[in-house]
mmCIF file of C-alpha atoms and ligand atoms in Angstrom:
data_model
loop_
_atom_site.group_PDB
_atom_site.id
_atom_site.type_symbol
_atom_site.label_atom_id
_atom_site.label_comp_id
_atom_site.label_asym_id
_atom_site.label_seq_id
_atom_site.Cartn_x
_atom_site.Cartn_y
_atom_site.Cartn_z
ATOM 1 C CA UNK A 1 83.492 195.224 2.769
ATOM 2 C CA UNK A 2 86.474 193.868 4.690
ATOM 3 C CA UNK A 3 89.379 193.033 2.377
ATOM 4 C CA UNK A 4 91.753 190.635 4.109
ATOM 5 C CA UNK A 5 95.454 191.057 3.320
ATOM 6 C CA UNK A 6 98.391 188.671 3.832
ATOM 7 C CA UNK A 7 101.796 190.366 3.718
ATOM 8 C CA UNK A 8 105.112 188.660 2.972
ATOM 9 C CA UNK A 9 108.180 190.626 4.045
ATOM 10 C CA UNK A 10 108.408 193.080 6.914
ATOM 11 C CA UNK A 11 111.272 195.327 5.828
ATOM 12 C CA UNK A 12 111.034 198.924 4.574
ATOM 13 C CA UNK A 13 108.001 198.278 2.402
ATOM 14 C CA UNK A 14 106.200 195.778 4.672
ATOM 15 C CA UNK A 15 106.626 197.996 7.736
ATOM 16 C CA UNK A 16 105.407 200.940 5.659
ATOM 17 C CA UNK A 17 102.259 199.003 4.765
ATOM 18 C CA UNK A 18 101.591 198.137 8.436
ATOM 19 C CA UNK A 19 102.260 201.687 9.511
ATOM 20 C CA UNK A 20 99.938 203.171 6.854
ATOM 21 C CA UNK A 21 97.155 200.729 7.716
ATOM 22 C CA UNK A 22 97.572 201.574 11.403
ATOM 23 C CA UNK A 23 97.561 205.335 10.862
ATOM 24 C CA UNK A 24 95.355 205.748 7.789
ATOM 25 C CA UNK A 25 93.171 202.637 7.668
ATOM 26 C CA UNK A 26 90.129 204.443 9.037
ATOM 27 C CA UNK A 27 90.497 207.220 6.471
ATOM 28 C CA UNK A 28 90.748 204.658 3.641
ATOM 29 C CA UNK A 29 87.542 203.068 4.937
ATOM 30 C CA UNK A 30 85.714 206.391 4.941
ATOM 31 C CA UNK A 31 87.111 207.690 1.654
ATOM 32 C CA UNK A 32 87.170 204.501 -0.406
ATOM 33 C CA UNK A 33 84.482 202.411 1.287
ATOM 34 C CA UNK A 34 86.799 199.482 1.906
ATOM 35 C CA UNK A 35 88.201 198.211 5.204
ATOM 36 C CA UNK A 36 91.703 196.822 4.694
ATOM 37 C CA UNK A 37 92.350 194.155 7.324
ATOM 38 C CA UNK A 38 95.850 192.771 7.730
ATOM 39 C CA UNK A 39 95.198 189.153 8.732
ATOM 40 C CA UNK A 40 98.730 187.777 8.260
ATOM 41 C CA UNK A 41 102.327 188.970 8.137
ATOM 42 C CA UNK A 42 105.378 186.758 7.548
ATOM 43 C CA UNK A 43 109.103 187.412 7.718
ATOM 44 C CA UNK A 44 112.039 184.988 7.886
ATOM 45 C CA UNK A 45 111.419 184.221 11.567
ATOM 46 C CA UNK A 46 107.796 183.183 11.175
ATOM 47 C CA UNK A 47 104.448 184.907 11.035
ATOM 48 C CA UNK A 48 101.594 186.516 12.921
ATOM 49 C CA UNK A 49 97.995 185.690 12.015
ATOM 50 C CA UNK A 50 94.653 187.002 13.266
ATOM 51 C CA UNK A 51 91.492 186.862 11.180
ATOM 52 C CA UNK A 52 90.053 189.843 13.055
ATOM 53 C CA UNK A 53 93.060 191.940 12.026
ATOM 54 C CA UNK A 54 96.588 192.349 13.344
ATOM 55 C CA UNK A 55 97.601 195.426 15.293
ATOM 56 C CA UNK A 56 100.150 197.278 13.115
ATOM 57 C CA UNK A 57 101.694 199.099 16.052
ATOM 58 C CA UNK A 58 102.220 195.840 17.936
ATOM 59 C CA UNK A 59 103.829 194.242 14.853
ATOM 60 C CA UNK A 60 106.230 197.182 14.439
ATOM 61 C CA UNK A 61 107.183 197.053 18.140
ATOM 62 C CA UNK A 62 107.790 193.289 18.048
ATOM 63 C CA UNK A 63 109.913 193.594 14.899
ATOM 64 C CA UNK A 64 111.961 196.396 16.459
ATOM 65 C CA UNK A 65 112.544 194.601 19.758
ATOM 66 C CA UNK A 66 112.826 190.964 18.675
ATOM 67 C CA UNK A 67 113.622 191.079 14.953
ATOM 68 C CA UNK A 68 110.588 189.095 13.843
ATOM 69 C CA UNK A 69 106.822 189.433 13.628
ATOM 70 C CA UNK A 70 106.630 185.946 15.135
ATOM 71 C CA UNK A 71 107.299 187.677 18.486
ATOM 72 C CA UNK A 72 104.188 189.850 18.120
ATOM 73 C CA UNK A 73 100.782 189.092 19.617
ATOM 74 C CA UNK A 74 99.306 186.219 17.518
ATOM 75 C CA UNK A 75 102.829 185.333 16.383
ATOM 76 C CA UNK A 76 104.003 181.809 15.489
ATOM 77 C CA UNK A 77 107.706 180.982 15.132
ATOM 78 C CA UNK A 78 108.545 179.284 11.841
ATOM 79 C CA UNK A 79 105.077 179.667 10.302
ATOM 80 C CA UNK A 80 105.622 180.205 6.549
ATOM 81 C CA UNK A 81 104.540 179.170 3.061
ATOM 82 C CA UNK A 82 101.223 177.511 2.272
ATOM 83 C CA UNK A 83 100.392 176.970 5.967
ATOM 84 C CA UNK A 84 100.709 180.685 6.558
ATOM 85 C CA UNK A 85 98.558 181.585 3.536
ATOM 86 C CA UNK A 86 95.838 179.127 4.495
ATOM 87 C CA UNK A 87 95.696 180.454 8.044
ATOM 88 C CA UNK A 88 95.657 184.104 6.940
ATOM 89 C CA UNK A 89 92.617 183.368 4.695
ATOM 90 C CA UNK A 90 93.262 186.559 2.747
ATOM 91 C CA UNK A 91 91.680 187.968 -0.387
ATOM 92 C CA UNK A 92 95.005 189.490 -1.487
ATOM 93 C CA UNK A 93 98.668 188.526 -1.076
ATOM 94 C CA UNK A 94 101.011 191.499 -0.761
ATOM 95 C CA UNK A 95 104.487 190.310 -1.779
ATOM 96 C CA UNK A 96 107.171 192.592 -0.315
ATOM 97 C CA UNK A 97 109.977 190.149 0.490
ATOM 98 C CA UNK A 98 113.555 190.504 -0.709
ATOM 99 C CA UNK A 99 114.000 189.002 -4.174
ATOM 100 C CA UNK A 100 116.608 188.144 -6.818
ATOM 101 C CA UNK A 101 116.844 187.665 -10.578
ATOM 102 C CA UNK A 102 118.068 184.029 -10.373
ATOM 103 C CA UNK A 103 115.033 182.206 -8.975
ATOM 104 C CA UNK A 104 112.737 185.032 -7.742
ATOM 105 C CA UNK A 105 112.318 183.322 -4.378
ATOM 106 C CA UNK A 106 110.666 183.363 -1.912
ATOM 107 C CA UNK A 107 108.136 185.372 -3.927
ATOM 108 C CA UNK A 108 107.569 182.876 -6.745
ATOM 109 C CA UNK A 109 106.572 180.054 -4.408
ATOM 110 C CA UNK A 110 104.299 182.328 -2.369
ATOM 111 C CA UNK A 111 102.665 183.805 -5.471
ATOM 112 C CA UNK A 112 101.894 180.382 -6.980
ATOM 113 C CA UNK A 113 100.475 179.161 -3.670
ATOM 114 C CA UNK A 114 98.343 182.295 -3.355
ATOM 115 C CA UNK A 115 97.016 181.907 -6.913
ATOM 116 C CA UNK A 116 96.242 178.244 -6.210
ATOM 117 C CA UNK A 117 94.073 179.544 -3.349
ATOM 118 C CA UNK A 118 92.468 182.004 -5.840
ATOM 119 C CA UNK A 119 93.892 185.012 -4.058
ATOM 120 C CA UNK A 120 94.667 188.196 -5.962
ATOM 121 C CA UNK A 121 98.295 189.319 -5.781
ATOM 122 C CA UNK A 122 99.980 192.706 -5.385
ATOM 123 C CA UNK A 123 103.733 192.674 -5.929
ATOM 124 C CA UNK A 124 106.358 195.101 -4.643
ATOM 125 C CA UNK A 125 109.192 192.759 -5.727
ATOM 126 C CA UNK A 126 110.404 192.585 -9.323
ATOM 127 C CA UNK A 127 111.894 189.063 -9.365
ATOM 128 C CA UNK A 128 108.734 187.141 -10.231
ATOM 129 C CA UNK A 129 107.822 189.573 -13.015
ATOM 130 C CA UNK A 130 111.262 189.562 -14.565
ATOM 131 C CA UNK A 131 111.660 185.778 -14.583
ATOM 132 C CA UNK A 132 108.126 184.425 -14.878
ATOM 133 C CA UNK A 133 105.854 187.095 -16.406
ATOM 134 C CA UNK A 134 104.129 184.943 -19.046
ATOM 135 C CA UNK A 135 103.708 181.948 -16.743
ATOM 136 C CA UNK A 136 102.422 184.168 -13.934
ATOM 137 C CA UNK A 137 99.774 185.798 -16.113
ATOM 138 C CA UNK A 138 98.620 182.439 -17.497
ATOM 139 C CA UNK A 139 98.111 180.997 -14.004
ATOM 140 C CA UNK A 140 96.356 184.176 -12.852
ATOM 141 C CA UNK A 141 94.007 184.063 -15.848
ATOM 142 C CA UNK A 142 93.206 180.375 -15.239
ATOM 143 C CA UNK A 143 92.366 181.179 -11.636
ATOM 144 C CA UNK A 144 90.400 184.349 -12.359
ATOM 145 C CA UNK A 145 92.893 186.219 -10.186
ATOM 146 C CA UNK A 146 94.348 189.683 -10.678
ATOM 147 C CA UNK A 147 98.054 190.528 -10.373
ATOM 148 C CA UNK A 148 98.976 194.178 -9.822
ATOM 149 C CA UNK A 149 102.489 195.539 -9.532
ATOM 150 C CA UNK A 150 102.642 199.300 -9.892
ATOM 151 C CA UNK A 151 105.064 199.461 -6.941
ATOM 152 C CA UNK A 152 107.744 197.613 -8.912
ATOM 153 C CA UNK A 153 108.423 200.246 -11.559
ATOM 154 C CA UNK A 154 109.559 203.418 -9.889
ATOM 155 C CA UNK A 155 106.928 203.789 -7.164
ATOM 156 C CA UNK A 156 105.177 206.137 -6.732
ATOM 157 C CA UNK A 157 105.630 207.116 -10.397
ATOM 158 C CA UNK A 158 102.335 206.165 -12.143
ATOM 159 C CA UNK A 159 104.018 204.255 -14.991
ATOM 160 C CA UNK A 160 101.460 201.487 -15.360
ATOM 161 C CA UNK A 161 98.399 203.524 -14.364
ATOM 162 C CA UNK A 162 99.193 206.114 -17.022
ATOM 163 C CA UNK A 163 99.257 203.417 -19.684
ATOM 164 C CA UNK A 164 96.300 201.418 -18.316
ATOM 165 C CA UNK A 165 93.905 204.216 -17.521
ATOM 166 C CA UNK A 166 94.977 207.424 -19.243
ATOM 167 C CA UNK A 167 96.283 206.148 -22.566
ATOM 168 C CA UNK A 168 93.328 203.841 -23.187
ATOM 169 C CA UNK A 169 92.523 203.978 -26.894
ATOM 170 C CA UNK A 170 95.912 205.394 -27.885
ATOM 171 C CA UNK A 171 98.668 203.263 -29.417
ATOM 172 C CA UNK A 172 101.918 203.189 -27.474
ATOM 173 C CA UNK A 173 104.879 202.999 -29.837
ATOM 174 C CA UNK A 174 107.466 203.242 -27.073
ATOM 175 C CA UNK A 175 108.526 204.793 -23.804
ATOM 176 C CA UNK A 176 111.627 206.213 -22.202
ATOM 177 C CA UNK A 177 112.164 206.937 -18.566
ATOM 178 C CA UNK A 178 114.421 207.539 -15.632
ATOM 179 C CA UNK A 179 113.227 204.585 -13.590
ATOM 180 C CA UNK A 180 116.171 204.182 -11.208
ATOM 181 C CA UNK A 181 116.381 206.948 -8.615
ATOM 182 C CA UNK A 182 119.772 205.897 -7.240
ATOM 183 C CA UNK A 183 121.670 206.296 -10.492
ATOM 184 C CA UNK A 184 119.964 209.620 -11.158
ATOM 185 C CA UNK A 185 121.007 210.824 -7.717
ATOM 186 C CA UNK A 186 124.618 209.799 -8.354
ATOM 187 C CA UNK A 187 124.693 211.417 -11.817
ATOM 188 C CA UNK A 188 123.237 214.625 -10.360
ATOM 189 C CA UNK A 189 126.020 214.860 -7.761
ATOM 190 C CA UNK A 190 128.604 214.162 -10.462
ATOM 191 C CA UNK A 191 127.101 216.904 -12.634
ATOM 192 C CA UNK A 192 127.886 219.252 -9.737
ATOM 193 C CA UNK A 193 131.523 218.094 -9.799
ATOM 194 C CA UNK A 194 131.676 215.195 -7.298
ATOM 195 C CA UNK A 195 133.577 212.061 -8.295
ATOM 196 C CA UNK A 196 131.749 208.793 -8.927
ATOM 197 C CA UNK A 197 133.106 207.310 -5.679
ATOM 198 C CA UNK A 198 132.080 210.347 -3.569
ATOM 199 C CA UNK A 199 128.630 210.343 -5.133
ATOM 200 C CA UNK A 200 128.058 206.651 -4.437
ATOM 201 C CA UNK A 201 129.230 207.125 -0.849
ATOM 202 C CA UNK A 202 126.863 210.050 -0.283
ATOM 203 C CA UNK A 203 123.979 208.100 -1.785
ATOM 204 C CA UNK A 204 124.791 205.209 0.581
ATOM 205 C CA UNK A 205 124.972 207.547 3.597
ATOM 206 C CA UNK A 206 121.492 208.850 2.765
ATOM 207 C CA UNK A 207 120.128 205.316 2.328
ATOM 208 C CA UNK A 208 119.454 205.943 -1.392
ATOM 209 C CA UNK A 209 122.073 203.371 -2.494
ATOM 210 C CA UNK A 210 122.635 199.861 -1.119
ATOM 211 C CA UNK A 211 125.988 198.842 0.404
ATOM 212 C CA UNK A 212 126.479 196.945 -2.852
ATOM 213 C CA UNK A 213 125.143 199.378 -5.486
ATOM 214 C CA UNK A 214 125.676 196.985 -8.414
ATOM 215 C CA UNK A 215 122.008 196.510 -9.315
ATOM 216 C CA UNK A 216 121.526 200.267 -9.611
ATOM 217 C CA UNK A 217 124.811 201.527 -11.095
ATOM 218 C CA UNK A 218 125.177 198.709 -13.623
ATOM 219 C CA UNK A 219 121.649 199.232 -14.934
ATOM 220 C CA UNK A 220 120.142 195.913 -13.784
ATOM 221 C CA UNK A 221 117.305 197.532 -11.845
ATOM 222 C CA UNK A 222 116.442 199.865 -14.737
ATOM 223 C CA UNK A 223 116.633 196.951 -17.201
ATOM 224 C CA UNK A 224 114.275 194.878 -15.041
ATOM 225 C CA UNK A 225 111.824 197.786 -14.962
ATOM 226 C CA UNK A 226 112.120 198.293 -18.739
ATOM 227 C CA UNK A 227 111.235 194.621 -19.284
ATOM 228 C CA UNK A 228 108.315 194.761 -16.823
ATOM 229 C CA UNK A 229 106.837 197.882 -18.433
ATOM 230 C CA UNK A 230 107.386 196.642 -22.002
ATOM 231 C CA UNK A 231 105.682 193.340 -21.162
ATOM 232 C CA UNK A 232 102.793 194.897 -19.261
ATOM 233 C CA UNK A 233 102.124 197.859 -21.516
ATOM 234 C CA UNK A 234 103.340 196.889 -24.987
ATOM 235 C CA UNK A 235 102.528 193.173 -24.974
ATOM 236 C CA UNK A 236 106.205 192.229 -25.224
ATOM 237 C CA UNK A 237 107.706 189.019 -23.878
ATOM 238 C CA UNK A 238 111.097 190.263 -22.759
ATOM 239 C CA UNK A 239 113.295 188.731 -20.121
ATOM 240 C CA UNK A 240 116.085 190.590 -18.373
ATOM 241 C CA UNK A 241 118.648 189.189 -20.839
ATOM 242 C CA UNK A 242 116.708 190.676 -23.770
ATOM 243 C CA UNK A 243 117.292 194.212 -22.523
ATOM 244 C CA UNK A 244 120.479 195.771 -23.921
ATOM 245 C CA UNK A 245 122.103 197.280 -20.845
ATOM 246 C CA UNK A 246 124.809 199.636 -19.693
ATOM 247 C CA UNK A 247 125.316 201.386 -16.376
ATOM 248 C CA UNK A 248 126.914 204.612 -15.198
ATOM 249 C CA UNK A 249 130.311 203.438 -13.907
ATOM 250 C CA UNK A 250 132.050 204.770 -17.029
ATOM 251 C CA UNK A 251 130.560 208.270 -16.667
ATOM 252 C CA UNK A 252 132.987 210.925 -15.380
ATOM 253 C CA UNK A 253 132.426 214.453 -14.009
ATOM 254 C CA UNK A 254 134.332 215.658 -17.112
ATOM 255 C CA UNK A 255 131.797 214.032 -19.441
ATOM 256 C CA UNK A 256 129.004 215.753 -17.532
ATOM 257 C CA UNK A 257 130.849 219.065 -17.583
ATOM 258 C CA UNK A 258 131.348 218.889 -21.368
ATOM 259 C CA UNK A 259 127.707 218.001 -21.832
ATOM 260 C CA UNK A 260 126.617 220.952 -19.677
ATOM 261 C CA UNK A 261 128.648 223.377 -21.831
ATOM 262 C CA UNK A 262 126.435 222.271 -24.711
ATOM 263 C CA UNK A 263 123.182 222.609 -22.740
ATOM 264 C CA UNK A 264 123.010 218.861 -22.115
ATOM 265 C CA UNK A 265 123.487 216.322 -19.373
ATOM 266 C CA UNK A 266 123.863 212.532 -19.047
ATOM 267 C CA UNK A 267 121.019 210.370 -17.779
ATOM 268 C CA UNK A 268 120.496 206.637 -17.408
ATOM 269 C CA UNK A 269 117.539 206.096 -19.728
ATOM 270 C CA UNK A 270 115.404 202.952 -19.843
ATOM 271 C CA UNK A 271 113.430 202.659 -23.069
ATOM 272 C CA UNK A 272 111.475 200.290 -25.262
ATOM 273 C CA UNK A 273 110.383 200.701 -28.877
ATOM 274 C CA UNK A 274 108.080 198.839 -31.155
ATOM 275 C CA UNK A 275 110.077 197.542 -34.131
ATOM 276 C CA UNK A 276 109.300 195.417 -37.167
ATOM 277 C CA UNK A 277 110.519 192.384 -35.216
ATOM 278 C CA UNK A 278 108.555 193.051 -32.005
ATOM 279 C CA UNK A 279 109.635 195.194 -29.060
ATOM 280 C CA UNK A 280 113.241 196.037 -28.235
ATOM 281 C CA UNK A 281 114.421 197.522 -24.953
ATOM 282 C CA UNK A 282 117.625 199.087 -23.702
ATOM 283 C CA UNK A 283 119.163 200.916 -20.774
ATOM 284 C CA UNK A 284 121.784 203.432 -21.756
ATOM 285 C CA UNK A 285 123.615 206.395 -20.232
ATOM 286 C CA UNK A 286 122.959 209.052 -22.853
ATOM 287 C CA UNK A 287 123.012 212.766 -23.408
ATOM 288 C CA UNK A 288 119.736 214.644 -22.929
ATOM 289 C CA UNK A 289 119.017 218.366 -23.306
ATOM 290 C CA UNK A 290 118.960 220.055 -19.881
ATOM 291 C CA UNK A 291 115.493 221.399 -20.685
ATOM 292 C CA UNK A 292 114.141 217.970 -21.674
ATOM 293 C CA UNK A 293 111.444 216.433 -19.447
ATOM 294 C CA UNK A 294 113.898 213.695 -18.388
ATOM 295 C CA UNK A 295 117.071 215.804 -18.679
ATOM 296 C CA UNK A 296 115.866 218.207 -16.034
ATOM 297 C CA UNK A 297 115.138 215.555 -13.390
ATOM 298 C CA UNK A 298 117.549 216.020 -10.498
ATOM 299 C CA UNK A 299 118.548 213.944 -7.471
ATOM 300 C CA UNK A 300 116.228 211.022 -6.776
ATOM 301 C CA UNK A 301 113.524 212.254 -9.144
ATOM 302 C CA UNK A 302 112.121 209.820 -11.705
ATOM 303 C CA UNK A 303 110.041 210.178 -14.840
ATOM 304 C CA UNK A 304 108.352 208.349 -17.699
ATOM 305 C CA UNK A 305 107.556 209.560 -21.215
ATOM 306 C CA UNK A 306 105.218 207.539 -23.432
ATOM 307 C CA UNK A 307 105.268 208.020 -27.198
ATOM 308 C CA UNK A 308 101.778 207.483 -28.503
ATOM 309 C CA UNK A 309 99.492 207.931 -31.451
ATOM 310 C CA UNK A 310 97.435 210.119 -31.573
ATOM 311 C CA UNK A 311 98.191 211.742 -28.201
ATOM 312 C CA UNK A 312 101.877 212.400 -28.889
ATOM 313 C CA UNK A 313 104.168 212.331 -25.861
ATOM 314 C CA UNK A 314 102.529 211.938 -22.457
ATOM 315 C CA UNK A 315 104.706 212.095 -19.367
ATOM 316 C CA UNK A 316 104.759 211.986 -15.576
ATOM 317 C CA UNK A 317 107.469 212.716 -13.011
ATOM 318 C CA UNK A 318 107.854 212.273 -9.246
ATOM 319 C CA UNK A 319 110.219 213.511 -6.579
ATOM 320 C CA UNK A 320 109.493 211.081 -3.740
ATOM 321 C CA UNK A 321 111.067 207.655 -3.446
ATOM 322 C CA UNK A 322 111.609 205.184 -0.613
ATOM 323 C CA UNK A 323 109.763 202.710 1.582
ATOM 324 C CA UNK A 324 106.614 204.685 2.447
ATOM 325 C CA UNK A 325 105.816 205.815 -1.113
ATOM 326 C CA UNK A 326 106.296 202.214 -2.259
ATOM 327 C CA UNK A 327 104.054 200.965 0.560
ATOM 328 C CA UNK A 328 101.419 203.499 -0.424
ATOM 329 C CA UNK A 329 101.666 202.333 -4.029
ATOM 330 C CA UNK A 330 101.046 198.759 -2.857
ATOM 331 C CA UNK A 331 97.927 199.938 -1.028
ATOM 332 C CA UNK A 332 96.918 202.014 -4.077
ATOM 333 C CA UNK A 333 96.904 198.763 -6.054
ATOM 334 C CA UNK A 334 94.788 197.111 -3.350
ATOM 335 C CA UNK A 335 92.243 199.943 -3.292
ATOM 336 C CA UNK A 336 92.020 200.015 -7.100
ATOM 337 C CA UNK A 337 91.616 196.237 -7.091
ATOM 338 C CA UNK A 338 88.810 196.550 -4.525
ATOM 339 C CA UNK A 339 87.104 199.118 -6.749
ATOM 340 C CA UNK A 340 87.471 196.941 -9.862
ATOM 341 C CA UNK A 341 86.125 193.906 -8.007
ATOM 342 C CA UNK A 342 83.167 195.849 -6.614
ATOM 343 C CA UNK A 343 84.386 195.348 -3.041
ATOM 344 C CA UNK A 344 84.286 199.036 -2.168
ATOM 345 C CA UNK A 345 80.970 200.456 -1.037
ATOM 346 C CA UNK A 346 79.570 202.804 -3.739
ATOM 347 C CA UNK A 347 77.975 205.084 -1.146
ATOM 348 C CA UNK A 348 81.395 205.903 0.321
ATOM 349 C CA UNK A 349 83.769 205.396 -2.602
HETATM 350 N N1 LIG B 1 112.354 199.858 -0.531
HETATM 351 C C1 LIG B 1 111.783 200.346 -1.614
HETATM 352 O O1 LIG B 1 111.544 201.538 -1.724
HETATM 353 C C2 LIG B 1 111.348 199.423 -2.737
HETATM 354 C C3 LIG B 1 110.810 200.004 -3.899
HETATM 355 C C4 LIG B 1 110.324 199.155 -4.910
HETATM 356 C C5 LIG B 1 110.431 197.790 -4.776
HETATM 357 N N2 LIG B 1 111.003 197.252 -3.646
HETATM 358 C C6 LIG B 1 111.082 195.800 -3.536
HETATM 359 O O2 LIG B 1 110.210 195.387 -2.485
HETATM 360 C C7 LIG B 1 110.799 194.279 -1.792
HETATM 361 C C8 LIG B 1 110.931 194.653 -0.334
HETATM 362 O O3 LIG B 1 111.784 195.774 -0.233
HETATM 363 P P1 LIG B 1 112.287 196.274 1.206
HETATM 364 O O4 LIG B 1 113.026 197.536 0.958
HETATM 365 O O5 LIG B 1 111.154 196.258 2.152
HETATM 366 O O6 LIG B 1 113.313 195.107 1.570
HETATM 367 P P2 LIG B 1 113.961 194.750 2.984
HETATM 368 O O7 LIG B 1 113.868 195.952 3.881
HETATM 369 O O8 LIG B 1 115.279 194.146 2.710
HETATM 370 O O9 LIG B 1 112.966 193.646 3.580
HETATM 371 C C9 LIG B 1 112.852 192.392 2.986
HETATM 372 C C10 LIG B 1 111.924 191.554 3.845
HETATM 373 O O10 LIG B 1 111.771 190.288 3.192
HETATM 374 C C11 LIG B 1 111.713 189.315 4.225
HETATM 375 N N3 LIG B 1 111.991 187.975 3.736
HETATM 376 C C12 LIG B 1 113.102 187.482 3.129
HETATM 377 N N4 LIG B 1 112.963 186.170 2.890
HETATM 378 C C13 LIG B 1 111.731 185.824 3.345
HETATM 379 C C14 LIG B 1 111.013 184.606 3.413
HETATM 380 N N5 LIG B 1 111.530 183.459 2.938
HETATM 381 N N6 LIG B 1 109.759 184.616 3.950
HETATM 382 C C15 LIG B 1 109.221 185.760 4.435
HETATM 383 N N7 LIG B 1 109.860 186.945 4.427
HETATM 384 C C16 LIG B 1 111.107 186.967 3.880
HETATM 385 C C17 LIG B 1 112.761 189.776 5.215
HETATM 386 O O11 LIG B 1 112.563 189.125 6.459
HETATM 387 P P3 LIG B 1 113.491 189.455 7.745
HETATM 388 O O12 LIG B 1 113.071 190.838 8.186
HETATM 389 O O13 LIG B 1 113.130 188.411 8.730
HETATM 390 O O14 LIG B 1 114.914 189.395 7.269
HETATM 391 C C18 LIG B 1 112.457 191.270 5.248
HETATM 392 O O15 LIG B 1 111.447 191.557 6.200
HETATM 393 C C19 LIG B 1 112.138 193.996 -2.465
HETATM 394 O O16 LIG B 1 111.992 192.950 -3.396
HETATM 395 C C20 LIG B 1 112.462 195.307 -3.167
HETATM 396 O O17 LIG B 1 113.265 195.096 -4.307
HETATM 397 C C21 LIG B 1 111.441 198.042 -2.630
#
C-alpha cells in the first residue's frame, strides 16, 4: 500500500530521507511491498505538500538554490504546524528538525499534533524523548499510535532493535556503549598523540564535530542516549538530569599514553544498570582494555553491549555515522512499522 509521510526538517537527515526516497523508493517498493510517498516537507521557511507525492530531486534543488522547500514545486511560504500536518494527510510524521533539551521544540508541538491526528511518529531528534518520554508514550497509547526512534541512539547502530527483537525473552540487567561518535573520534586522535584542541579542530574540519562541540565533549549527547535507551529498553523513567555525567575535556594525551602502556585506553562510556532502587545511568570517561569490544572501537565507530540473563553479553558495533545512515535508519523504522501494521504486501515483503 501507499504509506504517506510528512517530514519536518530538511537538513542533513531530512535531505537524506528525500534523497533515499528519490533514488531507492522503487527498490523499497519491490523488496518490502510498501510504497513510501512523501506528501509533505516543512522547514523554517514553509512547506511543500502534494498528496500524489513530492519530487525529492525538485525539493533538494529548491533547498539548495533558495534555502527553503517552500520554493519547490507545490511549495507554500510560511506553511507550518497543524495546518501543514492536516494538508499532508500522512500516515507517519518523520521528525528531523533541530532540537534542544530545554523545551524540545519544534518537535514536541509537531509530535502532539500528529498524535492528535492519529499519525504514527518516527523521531530522529532526541529532545522530545529526553524531556517528555512518559507523557509521549501515554498519548501514543491513548491514540493507538506507534512511536519509533531508532535513529536517535547512535544510528545506524541497532541499539533498540537488538533489545526489541533479538533479546526477546532474555532479561536485560544493563548495557554499556560508545554512543557518541564525535567524542570517540577525538579520543582516538588523542591516543595517537594529538592534543585535545587539535583533535577537536580536525573533527570539526571533517564535519564530525559541531562548531560548538559542547553537547558531544561534555557528555550531554551520550547522557541523552543513555536515558533514552534505559527508558525504552529497561522500563526506566530517567530524565537527562538523572544521568550522572562527565565528558572528555579533562582527558590528556598523557593519560591515554599511560593507559596504552598497560594495554588499555580511555573511552566515553554510556551505561545503565538495574539496581535495588531502580535503574541508574552514567556517562564516564573510563579505562577499557584495548582488546575489549568497546575499547577497540576507533575513530567514529560506535558500539553497544547488553548484559543479559541467560544470553550473557550481546553486542553490536558500527563504523558508519552521519546524515545518510541516520536517514536510512528513519526509513528502516518506517518500513518496520509498515510491516508491523500489515501495510506491506505479503507477496512482495
Ligand atoms: N545528522 C545526524 O547524523 C543526526 C543523527 C542523529 C540524530 N540527529 C538529529 O536529527 C535532527 C536533524 O538533524 P540534522 O543534522 O538534519 O540537522 P540540521 O541539518 O541542522 O537541520 C535541521 C532542520 O530543522 C529545520 N527546522 C528548525 N526549526 C524548524 C521549524 N520550526 N519547523 C520546521 N523545520 C525546522 C531546519 O530548517 P531550515 O533548513 O529552514 O533552517 C533544518 O532544515 C536533529 O535533532 C539531530 O540532533 C541527527
